[in-house]
Tab-separated table of C-alpha atoms and ligand atoms in Angstrom:
chain	number	residue	atom	x	y	z
C	124	MET	CA	-28.966	-0.840	-9.627
C	125	ALA	CA	-30.841	-4.004	-10.474
C	126	ILE	CA	-28.983	-7.388	-10.852
C	127	SER	CA	-31.318	-8.792	-13.641
C	128	SER	CA	-34.533	-7.447	-15.578
C	129	ASP	CA	-35.704	-10.880	-14.535
C	130	PRO	CA	-35.569	-11.534	-10.893
C	131	GLY	CA	-36.244	-15.286	-11.085
C	132	ARG	CA	-32.937	-15.290	-13.243
C	133	PRO	CA	-29.949	-16.431	-11.142
C	134	MET	CA	-26.943	-13.835	-10.947
C	135	ARG	CA	-24.104	-15.110	-13.416
C	136	VAL	CA	-20.720	-13.478	-12.620
C	137	LEU	CA	-18.092	-12.807	-15.417
C	138	VAL	CA	-14.562	-13.053	-14.107
C	139	ILE	CA	-11.761	-11.624	-16.473
C	140	GLY	CA	-8.256	-13.388	-15.174
C	141	GLY	CA	-7.622	-16.747	-13.641
C	142	GLY	CA	-4.869	-15.872	-11.636
C	143	ILE	CA	-4.580	-16.052	-7.901
C	144	GLY	CA	-7.642	-13.533	-6.813
C	145	GLY	CA	-9.895	-14.745	-10.024
C	146	LEU	CA	-9.587	-18.412	-9.003
C	147	CYS	CA	-10.285	-17.957	-5.343
C	148	LEU	CA	-13.235	-16.185	-5.903
C	149	ALA	CA	-14.493	-18.502	-8.500
C	150	GLN	CA	-13.948	-21.321	-6.589
C	151	GLY	CA	-15.932	-19.629	-3.348
C	152	LEU	CA	-18.765	-18.377	-5.779
C	153	ARG	CA	-19.021	-21.817	-6.872
C	154	LYS	CA	-19.158	-23.227	-3.664
C	155	ALA	CA	-21.869	-20.931	-2.677
C	156	GLY	CA	-23.823	-22.201	-5.788
C	157	ILE	CA	-23.365	-19.199	-7.596
C	158	ASP	CA	-23.093	-19.121	-11.862
C	159	VAL	CA	-19.397	-17.997	-12.312
C	160	ILE	CA	-17.119	-18.204	-15.506
C	161	VAL	CA	-13.594	-16.956	-15.900
C	162	TYR	CA	-11.981	-15.909	-18.978
C	163	GLU	CA	-8.193	-15.954	-18.943
C	164	ARG	CA	-5.852	-15.092	-21.794
C	165	ASP	CA	-3.297	-17.732	-21.387
C	166	ALA	CA	-3.570	-20.650	-23.621
C	167	SER	CA	-3.474	-23.313	-20.872
C	168	PRO	CA	-2.993	-23.741	-17.082
C	169	LYS	CA	0.688	-23.617	-17.400
C	170	GLY	CA	0.612	-19.905	-18.150
C	171	ARG	CA	3.422	-17.753	-17.521
C	172	MET	CA	5.760	-17.258	-14.064
C	173	GLN	CA	5.339	-14.613	-11.917
C	174	GLY	CA	7.781	-15.679	-9.107
C	175	TYR	CA	7.645	-19.071	-7.540
C	176	ARG	CA	7.363	-19.053	-3.895
C	177	LEU	CA	4.676	-17.182	-2.487
C	178	ARG	CA	4.622	-16.036	1.683
C	179	LEU	CA	0.903	-16.776	2.697
C	180	LEU	CA	-0.270	-14.608	5.704
C	181	PRO	CA	-2.863	-15.567	8.052
C	182	GLU	CA	-5.536	-13.772	6.545
C	183	GLY	CA	-4.799	-15.142	2.835
C	184	GLU	CA	-4.708	-18.830	4.443
C	185	ASP	CA	-8.031	-18.021	5.917
C	186	ALA	CA	-9.336	-16.573	2.347
C	187	LEU	CA	-8.335	-19.789	0.801
C	188	ARG	CA	-9.919	-22.027	3.477
C	189	ASP	CA	-13.212	-19.792	3.065
C	190	CYS	CA	-13.356	-20.393	-0.792
C	191	LEU	CA	-11.828	-23.446	-1.491
C	192	PRO	CA	-13.279	-26.954	-1.030
C	193	ARG	CA	-12.160	-28.762	2.239
C	194	ALA	CA	-9.875	-31.465	0.236
C	195	ALA	CA	-8.084	-28.280	-1.773
C	196	ALA	CA	-7.196	-26.544	1.436
C	197	ASP	CA	-6.267	-29.683	3.048
C	198	LEU	CA	-3.795	-30.461	-0.103
C	199	LEU	CA	-2.528	-27.224	-0.009
C	200	THR	CA	-1.625	-27.521	3.546
C	201	ALA	CA	-0.010	-30.742	2.887
C	202	THR	CA	2.270	-29.337	0.072
C	203	SER	CA	3.277	-25.969	1.654
C	204	ASN	CA	6.589	-25.179	2.717
C	205	MET	CA	8.346	-26.676	5.446
C	206	ARG	CA	8.547	-24.831	8.430
C	207	TYR	CA	12.204	-23.024	8.753
C	208	LYS	CA	14.651	-24.473	11.178
C	209	HIS	CA	16.154	-21.458	11.750
C	210	GLY	CA	13.499	-18.493	10.971
C	211	TRP	CA	14.503	-15.540	9.092
C	212	ALA	CA	17.998	-13.517	8.821
C	213	ALA	CA	19.655	-10.467	7.622
C	214	TYR	CA	23.509	-10.093	6.420
C	215	ASP	CA	25.712	-7.967	4.820
C	216	GLN	CA	27.569	-9.293	1.674
C	217	GLN	CA	30.469	-10.921	3.618
C	218	LEU	CA	27.656	-12.430	5.080
C	219	ALA	CA	28.261	-10.844	8.694
C	220	PRO	CA	25.226	-11.111	10.549
C	221	GLN	CA	22.931	-8.025	10.765
C	222	TRP	CA	19.674	-8.648	12.681
C	223	THR	CA	16.832	-11.176	12.776
C	224	PRO	CA	13.609	-9.368	11.848
C	225	THR	CA	10.626	-10.529	13.953
C	226	PHE	CA	7.607	-11.241	12.296
C	227	GLU	CA	4.558	-12.475	14.761
C	228	ASP	CA	2.616	-15.176	12.969
C	229	PRO	CA	-0.172	-16.260	15.207
C	230	ARG	CA	-0.148	-19.521	13.621
C	231	GLY	CA	3.329	-20.331	15.211
C	232	ASP	CA	4.760	-23.714	14.099
C	233	SER	CA	1.206	-25.445	13.588
C	234	ALA	CA	1.377	-28.404	11.379
C	235	ASP	CA	-1.755	-27.450	10.066
C	236	SER	CA	-0.892	-24.109	8.651
C	237	MET	CA	0.225	-22.847	5.177
C	238	GLY	CA	3.189	-20.440	5.598
C	239	ALA	CA	4.393	-20.432	1.999
C	240	LEU	CA	3.208	-22.307	-1.122
C	241	ASP	CA	4.758	-22.898	-4.478
C	242	ARG	CA	2.910	-20.590	-6.805
C	243	ALA	CA	2.444	-23.662	-9.302
C	244	THR	CA	1.011	-25.871	-7.164
C	245	LEU	CA	-1.244	-23.095	-5.680
C	246	ARG	CA	-2.489	-22.527	-9.201
C	247	ARG	CA	-3.019	-25.983	-10.147
C	248	ILE	CA	-5.082	-26.510	-7.182
C	249	LEU	CA	-6.966	-23.707	-7.318
C	250	LEU	CA	-8.138	-24.832	-10.858
C	251	ALA	CA	-9.126	-28.015	-9.360
C	252	GLY	CA	-12.820	-28.635	-10.116
C	253	LEU	CA	-12.993	-25.829	-12.192
C	254	ASP	CA	-12.773	-27.463	-15.660
C	255	ASP	CA	-16.405	-26.523	-16.500
C	256	VAL	CA	-15.892	-22.926	-15.331
C	257	VAL	CA	-12.468	-21.794	-16.637
C	258	ARG	CA	-12.007	-20.577	-20.509
C	259	PHE	CA	-8.651	-20.402	-21.711
C	260	GLY	CA	-7.289	-18.430	-24.568
C	261	LYS	CA	-9.832	-15.646	-23.993
C	262	ARG	CA	-8.026	-12.433	-24.183
C	263	PHE	CA	-10.641	-9.417	-22.658
C	264	THR	CA	-10.712	-6.731	-24.980
C	265	HIS	CA	-13.299	-4.759	-23.891
C	266	CYS	CA	-16.930	-4.699	-21.914
C	267	GLU	CA	-20.174	-2.406	-22.186
C	268	GLN	CA	-22.336	-2.066	-19.401
C	269	THR	CA	-26.044	-1.886	-19.837
C	270	GLY	CA	-28.410	-0.966	-16.930
C	271	ASP	CA	-28.586	-4.116	-15.544
C	272	GLY	CA	-25.942	-6.249	-17.276
C	273	VAL	CA	-22.420	-6.333	-18.612
C	274	THR	CA	-21.026	-7.766	-22.120
C	275	ALA	CA	-17.233	-8.648	-21.909
C	276	TYR	CA	-15.722	-9.034	-25.526
C	277	PHE	CA	-12.482	-11.255	-26.349
C	278	ALA	CA	-9.790	-10.923	-28.720
C	279	ASP	CA	-10.814	-14.348	-30.738
C	280	GLY	CA	-14.165	-12.645	-31.390
C	281	ASP	CA	-16.483	-14.224	-28.643
C	282	SER	CA	-18.483	-12.093	-26.260
C	283	ALA	CA	-20.256	-12.969	-23.017
C	284	THR	CA	-22.995	-11.452	-20.994
C	285	GLY	CA	-23.454	-11.404	-17.425
C	286	ASP	CA	-25.100	-9.560	-14.166
C	287	VAL	CA	-21.507	-8.487	-12.974
C	288	LEU	CA	-17.879	-8.258	-14.198
C	289	ILE	CA	-14.637	-8.823	-11.895
C	290	ALA	CA	-11.574	-7.445	-12.891
C	291	ALA	CA	-9.167	-10.068	-11.833
C	292	ASP	CA	-6.603	-9.341	-14.694
C	293	GLY	CA	-3.719	-8.313	-12.856
C	294	ALA	CA	-1.067	-5.369	-12.962
C	295	ASN	CA	-1.735	-4.676	-16.472
C	296	SER	CA	-5.504	-4.643	-15.981
C	297	GLN	CA	-7.254	-4.283	-19.679
C	298	VAL	CA	-10.253	-3.736	-17.594
C	299	ARG	CA	-9.129	-0.798	-15.770
C	300	ALA	CA	-7.175	0.724	-19.014
C	301	GLN	CA	-11.072	0.802	-20.634
C	302	LEU	CA	-12.363	2.146	-17.566
C	303	ARG	CA	-10.113	3.921	-15.455
C	304	PRO	CA	-7.445	5.220	-18.229
C	305	ASP	CA	-6.418	8.119	-15.938
C	306	ASP	CA	-4.999	5.354	-13.197
C	307	LYS	CA	-1.314	5.808	-13.373
C	308	GLN	CA	1.279	3.461	-11.834
C	309	THR	CA	4.508	4.410	-10.554
C	310	ASP	CA	7.607	2.842	-11.436
C	311	LEU	CA	9.766	2.494	-8.428
C	312	GLY	CA	12.825	2.194	-10.247
C	313	VAL	CA	13.998	-1.020	-8.742
C	314	ARG	CA	14.958	-3.736	-11.309
C	315	THR	CA	14.615	-7.307	-9.933
C	316	ILE	CA	16.414	-10.861	-11.481
C	317	LEU	CA	14.025	-13.216	-10.160
C	318	SER	CA	15.525	-16.801	-10.420
C	319	ARG	CA	15.024	-20.885	-9.105
C	320	THR	CA	17.762	-23.098	-8.278
C	321	PRO	CA	17.139	-26.727	-7.509
C	322	ARG	CA	17.835	-27.410	-4.206
C	323	ASP	CA	19.839	-30.367	-4.585
C	324	LYS	CA	22.104	-28.609	-6.983
C	325	ALA	CA	22.931	-25.710	-4.408
C	326	LEU	CA	23.328	-28.169	-1.453
C	327	LYS	CA	26.031	-30.174	-3.830
C	328	GLU	CA	27.442	-26.982	-4.718
C	329	GLY	CA	27.952	-26.752	-0.798
C	330	LEU	CA	25.544	-24.115	0.279
C	331	PRO	CA	26.276	-23.180	3.782
C	332	ASP	CA	24.119	-24.138	6.673
C	333	VAL	CA	23.496	-20.476	7.421
C	334	LEU	CA	21.535	-20.230	4.134
C	335	ARG	CA	19.855	-23.227	4.037
C	336	ASP	CA	16.817	-23.356	5.934
C	337	ARG	CA	15.625	-19.683	6.238
C	338	THR	CA	14.793	-16.817	4.581
C	339	VAL	CA	17.729	-14.679	4.160
C	340	TYR	CA	18.309	-10.876	3.217
C	341	VAL	CA	21.677	-9.841	1.999
C	342	ILE	CA	21.699	-5.963	2.066
C	343	GLY	CA	24.749	-5.109	0.122
C	344	SER	CA	26.691	-1.703	0.882
C	345	ASP	CA	26.816	-1.499	-3.009
C	346	GLY	CA	23.049	-0.812	-3.197
C	347	PHE	CA	22.243	-4.625	-4.615
C	348	HIS	CA	20.170	-6.585	-2.362
C	349	LEU	CA	19.433	-10.090	-2.405
C	350	GLY	CA	16.215	-12.140	-1.007
C	351	LEU	CA	16.785	-15.904	-1.012
C	352	MET	CA	13.921	-18.083	-0.192
C	353	PRO	CA	13.675	-21.983	0.124
C	354	MET	CA	10.953	-23.711	-0.880
C	355	VAL	CA	10.704	-27.021	0.799
C	356	PHE	CA	7.729	-28.971	0.431
C	357	ARG	CA	6.093	-30.739	3.407
C	358	ASN	CA	4.898	-33.125	0.779
C	359	ARG	CA	6.083	-33.441	-3.009
C	360	PRO	CA	2.690	-32.465	-4.717
C	361	ARG	CA	2.737	-35.687	-6.986
C	362	GLU	CA	3.157	-37.585	-3.978
C	363	ALA	CA	0.451	-35.652	-1.866
C	364	ALA	CA	-1.863	-35.857	-4.304
C	365	ALA	CA	-1.520	-39.411	-5.082
C	366	GLU	CA	-2.765	-39.977	-1.651
C	367	MET	CA	-5.113	-37.085	-1.227
C	368	TRP	CA	-6.799	-36.187	-4.642
C	369	PRO	CA	-6.028	-39.336	-7.205
C	370	GLY	CA	-5.949	-38.013	-10.904
C	371	LEU	CA	-4.874	-34.372	-9.965
C	372	GLU	CA	-1.507	-34.207	-11.874
C	373	PHE	CA	1.678	-31.647	-11.246
C	374	ASP	CA	3.983	-30.468	-13.668
C	375	PHE	CA	6.595	-29.372	-11.037
C	376	ASN	CA	7.519	-31.578	-7.990
C	377	ASP	CA	10.942	-30.269	-6.764
C	378	ASP	CA	12.248	-28.357	-3.822
C	379	TYR	CA	14.092	-25.142	-4.677
C	380	TYR	CA	15.487	-21.807	-3.523
C	381	MET	CA	13.838	-18.806	-5.242
C	382	SER	CA	16.302	-15.623	-5.620
C	383	VAL	CA	15.284	-12.226	-5.616
C	384	PHE	CA	18.224	-9.521	-6.840
C	385	ASN	CA	16.894	-6.209	-6.594
C	386	SER	CA	18.951	-2.855	-7.088
C	387	HIS	CA	17.801	0.575	-8.295
C	388	LYS	CA	18.307	0.795	-12.288
C	389	ASP	CA	20.813	3.780	-11.684
C	390	VAL	CA	22.782	1.095	-9.592
C	391	LEU	CA	22.388	-1.635	-11.787
C	392	ASP	CA	23.304	0.552	-14.843
C	393	ILE	CA	21.652	-1.225	-17.726
C	394	PRO	CA	19.526	0.765	-19.764
C	395	ASP	CA	15.726	-0.520	-19.923
C	396	GLU	CA	15.552	-1.411	-23.418
C	397	LYS	CA	18.784	-3.736	-22.836
C	398	PHE	CA	17.710	-5.571	-19.565
C	399	PHE	CA	14.312	-6.507	-20.466
C	400	ALA	CA	15.581	-7.983	-23.677
C	401	MET	CA	18.357	-9.972	-21.745
C	402	SER	CA	17.926	-13.698	-21.664
C	403	GLY	CA	18.015	-15.748	-18.747
C	404	GLU	CA	21.555	-16.722	-18.882
C	405	GLU	CA	22.518	-13.302	-19.431
C	406	LEU	CA	20.784	-12.162	-16.255
C	407	ARG	CA	22.330	-14.896	-14.447
C	408	ARG	CA	25.790	-13.407	-15.496
C	409	VAL	CA	24.553	-10.044	-14.304
C	410	VAL	CA	24.231	-11.451	-11.102
C	411	LEU	CA	27.643	-13.398	-10.733
C	412	ASP	CA	29.288	-10.303	-12.281
C	413	ARG	CA	27.806	-7.645	-9.820
C	414	ILE	CA	28.270	-10.088	-6.885
C	415	THR	CA	32.172	-10.852	-7.407
C	416	ASP	CA	33.210	-8.948	-4.037
C	417	TRP	CA	30.535	-10.920	-2.086
C	418	HIS	CA	31.176	-13.831	0.072
C	419	PRO	CA	31.951	-16.974	-2.152
C	420	ASP	CA	29.305	-18.870	-0.360
C	421	LEU	CA	26.985	-16.445	-1.888
C	422	HIS	CA	27.920	-17.473	-5.687
C	423	GLY	CA	26.796	-21.145	-5.728
C	424	ILE	CA	23.336	-20.357	-5.769
C	425	PHE	CA	23.496	-18.664	-9.075
C	426	ALA	CA	26.125	-21.030	-10.693
C	427	HIS	CA	23.107	-23.555	-10.650
C	428	ALA	CA	20.365	-21.008	-11.126
C	429	ASP	CA	18.104	-22.286	-14.182
C	430	PRO	CA	18.444	-19.898	-16.827
C	431	ASP	CA	15.035	-20.634	-17.888
C	432	GLU	CA	13.835	-19.770	-15.192
C	433	THR	CA	15.464	-16.555	-14.438
C	434	TYR	CA	14.178	-13.582	-15.706
C	435	PRO	CA	13.871	-9.729	-15.070
C	436	ILE	CA	11.027	-7.660	-13.511
C	437	ALA	CA	10.245	-3.994	-12.585
C	438	MET	CA	8.566	-3.100	-9.290
C	439	ARG	CA	5.707	-0.552	-9.486
C	440	VAL	CA	3.144	0.709	-7.365
C	441	LYS	CA	-0.394	2.695	-7.408
C	442	LEU	CA	-1.076	5.082	-4.548
C	443	PRO	CA	-3.602	6.056	-3.392
C	444	VAL	CA	-5.823	3.062	-3.763
C	445	GLU	CA	-9.201	4.258	-4.959
C	446	PRO	CA	-12.522	2.525	-5.447
C	447	TRP	CA	-13.417	2.277	-8.903
C	448	GLY	CA	-17.307	2.916	-8.483
C	449	THR	CA	-17.797	1.575	-11.603
C	450	GLY	CA	-21.128	-0.349	-10.768
C	451	ASN	CA	-21.500	-3.628	-11.942
C	452	VAL	CA	-17.803	-4.071	-12.943
C	453	ILE	CA	-15.716	-4.730	-9.679
C	454	PRO	CA	-12.009	-4.958	-9.340
C	455	LEU	CA	-9.703	-7.342	-7.180
C	456	GLY	CA	-6.228	-7.805	-6.869
C	457	ASP	CA	-3.611	-6.225	-8.504
C	458	ALA	CA	-5.753	-5.135	-11.130
C	459	VAL	CA	-6.816	-2.042	-8.341
C	460	HIS	CA	-3.734	-2.046	-6.110
C	461	ILE	CA	-0.140	-3.147	-7.638
C	462	MET	CA	2.421	-3.134	-5.103
C	463	PRO	CA	6.228	-4.174	-5.132
C	464	PRO	CA	6.658	-7.377	-3.777
C	465	SER	CA	9.021	-6.815	-0.709
C	466	GLY	CA	7.472	-8.381	2.050
C	467	GLY	CA	4.757	-10.437	0.186
C	468	PHE	CA	1.492	-8.787	0.436
C	469	GLY	CA	0.199	-8.725	-2.939
C	470	ALA	CA	-1.476	-12.254	-3.364
C	471	ASN	CA	-2.447	-12.252	0.266
C	472	THR	CA	-4.346	-8.894	-0.384
C	473	ALA	CA	-6.063	-10.326	-3.834
C	474	LEU	CA	-7.149	-13.365	-1.749
C	475	ARG	CA	-8.754	-11.073	1.079
C	476	ASP	CA	-10.368	-9.109	-2.001
C	477	ALA	CA	-11.602	-12.470	-3.090
C	478	THR	CA	-13.431	-14.237	0.029
C	479	ALA	CA	-14.650	-10.635	0.918
C	480	LEU	CA	-16.201	-9.921	-2.532
C	481	CYS	CA	-17.475	-13.505	-2.400
C	482	ARG	CA	-19.461	-12.822	0.701
C	483	GLY	CA	-21.057	-9.893	-0.897
C	484	LEU	CA	-22.251	-11.120	-4.168
C	485	THR	CA	-23.224	-14.174	-2.359
C	486	ALA	CA	-25.748	-12.105	-0.601
C	487	VAL	CA	-26.710	-10.061	-3.374
C	488	ALA	CA	-27.615	-13.486	-5.031
C	489	ALA	CA	-29.779	-14.414	-2.046
C	490	GLY	CA	-31.595	-11.154	-2.342
C	491	GLU	CA	-30.353	-10.108	1.153
C	492	ARG	CA	-28.880	-6.625	-0.055
C	493	THR	CA	-28.133	-4.712	-3.539
C	494	LEU	CA	-25.541	-4.965	-5.486
C	495	GLU	CA	-24.925	-1.324	-4.863
C	496	ASP	CA	-24.580	-1.615	-1.365
C	497	ALA	CA	-22.447	-4.754	-1.272
C	498	VAL	CA	-19.824	-3.458	-3.780
C	499	LYS	CA	-19.664	-0.026	-1.730
C	500	GLU	CA	-19.038	-1.847	1.433
C	501	TYR	CA	-16.548	-4.153	-0.587
C	502	GLU	CA	-14.521	-1.394	-2.261
C	503	ALA	CA	-14.237	0.520	1.168
C	504	ALA	CA	-12.607	-2.179	3.230
C	505	MET	CA	-10.503	-3.205	0.340
C	506	VAL	CA	-9.135	0.412	0.018
C	507	GLU	CA	-8.123	0.037	3.597
C	508	THR	CA	-6.499	-3.253	3.647
C	509	ALA	CA	-4.730	-2.718	0.230
C	510	THR	CA	-3.425	0.863	1.371
C	511	GLU	CA	-2.144	-1.140	4.870
C	512	ALA	CA	-0.591	-3.420	2.696
C	513	ILE	CA	1.130	-0.867	-0.026
C	514	ASN	CA	2.608	0.545	3.019
C	515	MET	CA	3.897	-2.147	4.529
C	516	SER	CA	5.618	-3.262	1.332
C	517	LEU	CA	7.083	0.191	0.624
C	518	ALA	CA	8.404	0.277	4.116
C	519	ILE	CA	10.269	-2.924	3.524
C	520	ALA	CA	11.538	-1.615	0.095
C	521	LYS	CA	12.910	1.172	1.866
C	522	TRP	CA	14.874	-0.755	4.449
C	523	SER	CA	16.062	-3.490	2.135
C	524	ILE	CA	15.903	-2.162	-1.731
C	525	HIS	CA	16.914	1.493	-0.530
C	526	VAL	CA	13.935	2.961	-2.606
C	527	ASP	CA	11.757	5.538	-1.055
C	528	ILE	CA	8.685	7.238	-2.530
C	529	ASP	CA	7.777	10.893	-1.525
C	530	GLU	CA	4.008	12.563	-1.269
C	531	GLN	CA	3.733	13.133	-4.608
C	532	GLY	CA	4.546	9.518	-5.532
C	533	SER	CA	7.616	10.126	-7.423
C	534	ALA	CA	9.970	7.247	-6.228
C	535	SER	CA	14.253	7.787	-5.948
C	536	SER	CA	16.755	5.463	-4.626
C	537	THR	CA	18.258	6.227	-1.359
C	538	ALA	CA	21.378	3.841	-1.758
C	539	ASN	CA	23.834	6.415	-1.614
C	540	ALA	CA	21.761	8.843	0.777
V	595	FAD	C1	8.700	-11.953	-7.787
V	595	FAD	C2	7.600	-11.816	-6.876
V	595	FAD	C3	7.051	-12.278	-5.732
V	595	FAD	C4	6.041	-12.053	-5.117
V	595	FAD	N1	5.760	-12.745	-4.016
V	595	FAD	C5	4.770	-12.434	-3.094
V	595	FAD	C6	4.466	-13.463	-1.798
V	595	FAD	O1	5.238	-13.741	-1.364
V	595	FAD	N2	3.144	-13.176	-1.493
V	595	FAD	C7	2.176	-12.425	-1.839
V	595	FAD	O2	1.344	-12.216	-1.378
V	595	FAD	N3	2.509	-11.856	-3.186
V	595	FAD	C8	3.404	-11.932	-3.842
V	595	FAD	N4	3.568	-11.246	-5.122
V	595	FAD	C9	2.586	-10.611	-5.536
V	595	FAD	C10	1.640	-11.505	-6.153
V	595	FAD	O3	2.181	-12.481	-7.221
V	595	FAD	C11	0.350	-10.963	-6.914
V	595	FAD	O4	-0.073	-9.706	-5.979
V	595	FAD	C12	-0.585	-11.901	-7.322
V	595	FAD	O5	-0.433	-12.565	-8.114
V	595	FAD	C13	-2.067	-10.763	-7.258
V	595	FAD	O6	-2.916	-11.819	-7.874
V	595	FAD	P1	-3.975	-11.437	-9.251
V	595	FAD	O7	-5.253	-12.456	-9.048
V	595	FAD	O8	-4.708	-9.899	-8.565
V	595	FAD	O9	-3.229	-11.358	-10.555
V	595	FAD	P2	-2.452	-12.509	-11.035
V	595	FAD	O10	-2.224	-13.592	-10.305
V	595	FAD	O11	-1.558	-11.339	-11.978
V	595	FAD	O12	-3.431	-12.735	-12.277
V	595	FAD	C14	-4.055	-12.157	-13.380
V	595	FAD	C15	-4.308	-13.121	-14.338
V	595	FAD	O13	-5.402	-12.337	-15.248
V	595	FAD	C16	-4.911	-12.662	-16.767
V	595	FAD	N5	-5.258	-11.764	-17.669
V	595	FAD	C17	-4.237	-10.687	-17.835
V	595	FAD	N6	-4.951	-9.750	-18.699
V	595	FAD	C18	-5.744	-10.616	-19.239
V	595	FAD	C19	-6.745	-10.150	-20.290
V	595	FAD	N7	-6.860	-9.055	-21.098
V	595	FAD	N8	-8.012	-11.138	-20.565
V	595	FAD	C20	-7.860	-12.385	-19.820
V	595	FAD	N9	-6.976	-12.669	-18.857
V	595	FAD	C21	-6.127	-11.925	-18.321
V	595	FAD	C22	-3.227	-13.239	-16.302
V	595	FAD	O14	-2.721	-14.238	-17.576
V	595	FAD	C23	-3.428	-14.060	-15.043
V	595	FAD	O15	-3.436	-15.118	-14.881
V	595	FAD	C24	4.973	-11.401	-5.786
V	595	FAD	C25	5.043	-10.756	-7.121
V	595	FAD	C26	6.246	-11.050	-7.571
V	595	FAD	C27	6.337	-10.656	-8.907
């Protein structure tokens, strides 16, 4: 597979999707001096929310450090989550301690590691310095592959041609829909209400000490599960940027708790058409209604959850993970390996993909290897790491959210098993 019919012409990479994986890759390629353009469907960097806080594993952190300029990685570290005073803990719905999960983290308590990041802050920093690289308002519709290139077409009638196209357009990938129409995702049946509560309001409401400075799982015997995660900035983004990157602006600057309220849809007992049409306020009331019997200390967090930042999601998985084998169209992140958020592996895996693909494409651009070889090696490693991540996320979903998946890929609730 040739990269270009003109060997003297530098390689051009088109990235579809300016999310976590696509932007990390773009930063890495830019750092390596490779011509890259990102096409993002959202009209502006603000975009939609897809969650608030991200747990970062050492692999995800390494990928960010590999791809980003030093100043950007330093700003991420400075704005990362404060290390918890009390670690993690699991309770039942009356706040009786169950057990404390142990997660080995080779970074320990190191002050220069990231641990967890605010998603909006991460996106802003991933975009920093890419003004001439990212094109907003470009919804990819389809592509055409030729012998030595690929042309992407967009909903506004525009098109772009490059040597390689990266499908980084997330869980509902349009690139996948075109090139891998038979790929199916399994609905795990889990319905989630995600919300954010400002930390100052939760504390004012009297959030007890045990829930304050740690990630808490409440595993109800009634089939409901709550994850509560604090995001307490080591340094607030605006203040950190004023010192470390003057001119970089942040819309969001305040500490919060992210809450993730899960149950199987049979336990939740709200038809999907109704659930996904509910307003943030209605969803907040659903949570309060379902936890009336829970310990009163658990109610306060939802009394102040912001209705504008409360929304429903469904958990899906794609197994097995497969190489696409689509030549100069290469997938990364959720586009190729969707998994439930349990445990926090999806973005970490997308970041790993980004750094691996960046290495491969850099070697191709330097003429050190063929694109075919580089893609084969990248996809083989991606399949292995993503399969491992999916299995871990499913194992966590099984004990926490009571959902299991059989060998045929069908999901069922184990809440009352
Ligand atoms: C509630 C929740 C909590 C999570 N917590 C964690 C966590 O703690 N740790 C973790 O590792 N993972 C977590 N994840 C998973 C993580 O968010 C995803 O795995 C990650 O965002 C995937 O990155 P990506 O770049 O593949 O896709 P995305 O970040 O989804 O980016 C895809 C981009 O493509 C754009 N796009 C889509 N279609 C088109 C189109 N047709 N044309 C142009 N652009 C398009 C989208 O607008 C978007 O910007 C969580 C997920 C959820 C829902």
